[in-house]
mmCIF file of C-alpha atoms in Angstrom:
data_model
loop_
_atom_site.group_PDB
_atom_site.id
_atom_site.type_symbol
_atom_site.label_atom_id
_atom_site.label_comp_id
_atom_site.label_asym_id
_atom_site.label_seq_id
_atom_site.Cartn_x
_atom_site.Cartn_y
_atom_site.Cartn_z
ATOM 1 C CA UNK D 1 59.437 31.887 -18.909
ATOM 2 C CA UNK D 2 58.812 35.022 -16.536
ATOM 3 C CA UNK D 3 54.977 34.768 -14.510
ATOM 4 C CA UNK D 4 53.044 37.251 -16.635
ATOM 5 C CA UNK D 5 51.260 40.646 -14.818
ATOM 6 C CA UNK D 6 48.242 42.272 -16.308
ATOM 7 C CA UNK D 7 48.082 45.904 -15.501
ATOM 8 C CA UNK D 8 44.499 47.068 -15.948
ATOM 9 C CA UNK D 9 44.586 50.866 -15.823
ATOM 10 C CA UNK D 10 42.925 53.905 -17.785
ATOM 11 C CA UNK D 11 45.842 56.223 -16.635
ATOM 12 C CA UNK D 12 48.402 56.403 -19.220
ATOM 13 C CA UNK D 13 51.238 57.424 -16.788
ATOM 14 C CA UNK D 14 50.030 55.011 -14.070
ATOM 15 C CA UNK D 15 49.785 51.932 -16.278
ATOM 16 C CA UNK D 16 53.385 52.693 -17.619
ATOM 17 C CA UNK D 17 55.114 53.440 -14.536
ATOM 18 C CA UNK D 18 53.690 50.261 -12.924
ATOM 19 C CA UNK D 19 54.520 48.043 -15.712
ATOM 20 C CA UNK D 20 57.916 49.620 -16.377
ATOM 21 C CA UNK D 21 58.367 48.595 -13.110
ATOM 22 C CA UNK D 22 57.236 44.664 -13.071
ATOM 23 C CA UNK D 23 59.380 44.370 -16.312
ATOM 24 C CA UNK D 24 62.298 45.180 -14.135
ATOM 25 C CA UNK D 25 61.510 43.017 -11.343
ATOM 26 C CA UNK D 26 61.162 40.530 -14.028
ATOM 27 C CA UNK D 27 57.915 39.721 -14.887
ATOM 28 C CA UNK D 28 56.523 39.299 -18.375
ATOM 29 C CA UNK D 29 53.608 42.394 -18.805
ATOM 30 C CA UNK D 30 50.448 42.873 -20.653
ATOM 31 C CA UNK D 31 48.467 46.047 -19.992
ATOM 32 C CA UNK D 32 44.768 47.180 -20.672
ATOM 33 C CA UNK D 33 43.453 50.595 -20.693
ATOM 34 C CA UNK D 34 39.708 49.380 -19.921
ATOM 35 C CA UNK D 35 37.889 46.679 -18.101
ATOM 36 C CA UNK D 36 36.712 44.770 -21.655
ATOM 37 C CA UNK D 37 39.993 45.454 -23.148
ATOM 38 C CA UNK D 38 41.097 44.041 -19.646
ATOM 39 C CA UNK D 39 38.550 40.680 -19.534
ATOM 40 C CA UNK D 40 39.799 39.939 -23.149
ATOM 41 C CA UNK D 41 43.295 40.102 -21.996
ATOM 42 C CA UNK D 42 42.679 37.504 -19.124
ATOM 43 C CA UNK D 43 41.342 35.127 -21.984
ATOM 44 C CA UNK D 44 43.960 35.760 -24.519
ATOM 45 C CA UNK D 45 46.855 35.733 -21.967
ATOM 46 C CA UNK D 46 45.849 33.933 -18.870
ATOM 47 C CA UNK D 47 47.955 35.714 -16.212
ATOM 48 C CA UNK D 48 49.571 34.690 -13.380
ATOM 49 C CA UNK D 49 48.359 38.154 -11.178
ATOM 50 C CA UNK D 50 46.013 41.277 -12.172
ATOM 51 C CA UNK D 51 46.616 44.790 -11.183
ATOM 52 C CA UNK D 52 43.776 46.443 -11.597
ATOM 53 C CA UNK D 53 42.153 50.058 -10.798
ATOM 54 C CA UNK D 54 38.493 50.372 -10.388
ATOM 55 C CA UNK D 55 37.648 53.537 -12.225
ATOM 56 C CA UNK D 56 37.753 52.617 -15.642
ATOM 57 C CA UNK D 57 35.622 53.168 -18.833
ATOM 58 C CA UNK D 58 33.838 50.694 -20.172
ATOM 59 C CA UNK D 59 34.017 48.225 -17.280
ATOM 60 C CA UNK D 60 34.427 48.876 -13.674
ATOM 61 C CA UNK D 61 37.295 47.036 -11.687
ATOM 62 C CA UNK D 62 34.885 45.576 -9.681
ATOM 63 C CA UNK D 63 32.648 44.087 -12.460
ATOM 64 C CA UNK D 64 35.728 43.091 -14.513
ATOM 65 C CA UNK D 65 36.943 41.057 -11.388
ATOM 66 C CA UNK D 66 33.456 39.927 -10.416
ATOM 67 C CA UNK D 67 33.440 38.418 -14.289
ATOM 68 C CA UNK D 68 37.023 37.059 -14.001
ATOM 69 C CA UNK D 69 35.865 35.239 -11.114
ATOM 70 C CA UNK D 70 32.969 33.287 -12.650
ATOM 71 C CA UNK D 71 35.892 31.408 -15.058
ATOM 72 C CA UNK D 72 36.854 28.633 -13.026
ATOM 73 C CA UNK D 73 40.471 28.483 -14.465
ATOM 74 C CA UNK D 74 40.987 31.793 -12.498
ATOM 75 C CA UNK D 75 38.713 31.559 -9.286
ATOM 76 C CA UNK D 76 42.270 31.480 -7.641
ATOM 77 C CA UNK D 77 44.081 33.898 -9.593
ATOM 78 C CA UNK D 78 45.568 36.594 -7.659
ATOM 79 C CA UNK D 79 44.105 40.421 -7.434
ATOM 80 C CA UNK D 80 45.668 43.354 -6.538
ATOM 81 C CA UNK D 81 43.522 46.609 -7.123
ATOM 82 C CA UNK D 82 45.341 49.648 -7.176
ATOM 83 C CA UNK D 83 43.257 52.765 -6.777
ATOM 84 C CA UNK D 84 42.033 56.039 -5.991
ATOM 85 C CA UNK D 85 38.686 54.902 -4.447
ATOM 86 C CA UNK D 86 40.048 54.739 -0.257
ATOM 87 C CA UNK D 87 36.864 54.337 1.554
ATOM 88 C CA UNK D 88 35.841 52.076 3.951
ATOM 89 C CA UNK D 89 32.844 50.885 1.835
ATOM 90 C CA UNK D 90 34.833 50.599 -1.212
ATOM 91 C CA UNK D 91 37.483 48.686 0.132
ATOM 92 C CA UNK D 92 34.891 45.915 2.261
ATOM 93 C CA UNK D 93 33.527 45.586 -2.157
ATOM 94 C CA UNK D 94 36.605 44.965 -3.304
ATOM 95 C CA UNK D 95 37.467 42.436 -0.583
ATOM 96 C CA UNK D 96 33.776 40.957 -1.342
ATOM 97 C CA UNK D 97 34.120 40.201 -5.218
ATOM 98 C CA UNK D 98 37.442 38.933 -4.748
ATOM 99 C CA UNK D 99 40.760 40.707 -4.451
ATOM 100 C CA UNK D 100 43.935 39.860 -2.271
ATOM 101 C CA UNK D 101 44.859 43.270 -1.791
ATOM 102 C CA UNK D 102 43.532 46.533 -1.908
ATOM 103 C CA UNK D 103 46.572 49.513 -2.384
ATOM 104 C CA UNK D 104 45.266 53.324 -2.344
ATOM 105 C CA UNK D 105 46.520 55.779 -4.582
ATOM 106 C CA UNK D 106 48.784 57.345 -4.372
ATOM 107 C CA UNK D 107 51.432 54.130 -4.124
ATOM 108 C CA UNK D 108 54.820 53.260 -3.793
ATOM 109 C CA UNK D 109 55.973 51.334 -6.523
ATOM 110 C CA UNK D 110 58.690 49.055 -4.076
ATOM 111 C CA UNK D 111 55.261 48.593 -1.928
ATOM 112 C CA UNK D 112 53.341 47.033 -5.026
ATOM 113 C CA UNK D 113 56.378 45.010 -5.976
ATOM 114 C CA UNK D 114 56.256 43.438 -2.590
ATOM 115 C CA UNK D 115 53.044 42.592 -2.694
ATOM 116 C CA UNK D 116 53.035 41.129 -5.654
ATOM 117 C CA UNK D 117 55.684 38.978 -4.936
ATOM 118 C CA UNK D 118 53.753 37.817 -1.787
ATOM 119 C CA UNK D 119 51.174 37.075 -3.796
ATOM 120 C CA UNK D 120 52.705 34.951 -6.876
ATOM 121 C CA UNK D 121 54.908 33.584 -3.982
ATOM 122 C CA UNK D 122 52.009 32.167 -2.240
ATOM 123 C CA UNK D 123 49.982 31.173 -5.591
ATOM 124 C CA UNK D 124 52.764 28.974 -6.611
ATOM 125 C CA UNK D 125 53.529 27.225 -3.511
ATOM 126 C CA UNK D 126 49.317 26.457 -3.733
ATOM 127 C CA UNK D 127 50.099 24.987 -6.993
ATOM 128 C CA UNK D 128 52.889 23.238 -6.137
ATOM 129 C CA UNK D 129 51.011 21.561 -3.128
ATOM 130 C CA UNK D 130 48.234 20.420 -5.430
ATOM 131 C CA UNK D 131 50.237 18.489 -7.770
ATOM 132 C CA UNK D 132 52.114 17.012 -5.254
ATOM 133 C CA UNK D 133 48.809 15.734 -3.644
ATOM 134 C CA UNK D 134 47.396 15.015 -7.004
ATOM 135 C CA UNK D 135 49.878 12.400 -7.564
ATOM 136 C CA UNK D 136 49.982 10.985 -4.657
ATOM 137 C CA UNK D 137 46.400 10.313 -5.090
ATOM 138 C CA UNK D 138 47.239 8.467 -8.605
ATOM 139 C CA UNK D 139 50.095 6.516 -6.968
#
């Protein structure tokens, strides 16, 4: 079963191209066009990663995060937010409510793959780790 990407982005063009892309790098997909539509999709789907832009209706990327967050089944869950919003300040935010990376637009789509690769790299050698301490612990 491929490790499933949510793509969280009000651009039409954008959220295709990115998860036209993911799909062939082999990753199962689910997109959102908002950041409720997006929260719902976390619950409904539970991904391994989030893309995510910031400027979206509804919800911001930063609130939708900053409520992903408070779930403890995906305080760990990997966050890469893809997005027009470059500045210093906005970057330091959405470091502070809890993304891995933080891509500007415009983006190179080989860039993003590597990234998240990195990222569900790293989050499954985490996972791995913890069940092999977890049963050592019950041995």
């Amino acid at each position: 079963m491929p490790l499933t990407v949510l793509v969280a982005e009000d651009d039409l063009g954008t959220r295709l191209s990115v998860s036209d892309y993911l799909e062939l790098q082999g990753y199962g997909v689910v997109t959102a066009e908002n950041g409720q539509k997006a929260l719902e999709t976390v619950g409904q789907y539970q991904p391994h990663l989030i893309v995510t832009d910031i400027a979206m209706p509804l919800l911001d990327g930063f609130e939708f995060i900053r409520q992903v967050r408070r779930q403890p089944a995906f305080r760990l869950l990997p966050v890469i937010f893809l997005t027009a919003r470059n500045n210093t300040e906005e970057r330091i935010r959405g470091y502070q409510v809890g993304c891995d990376a933080y891509l500007p637009k415009p983006f190179e789509l080989a860039e993003l793959g590597a990234v998240v690769r990195n990222l569900l790299e790293r989050a499954q050698m985490i996972e791995s780790e913890w069940r092999l301490r977890l049963r050592s612990v019950e041995t």
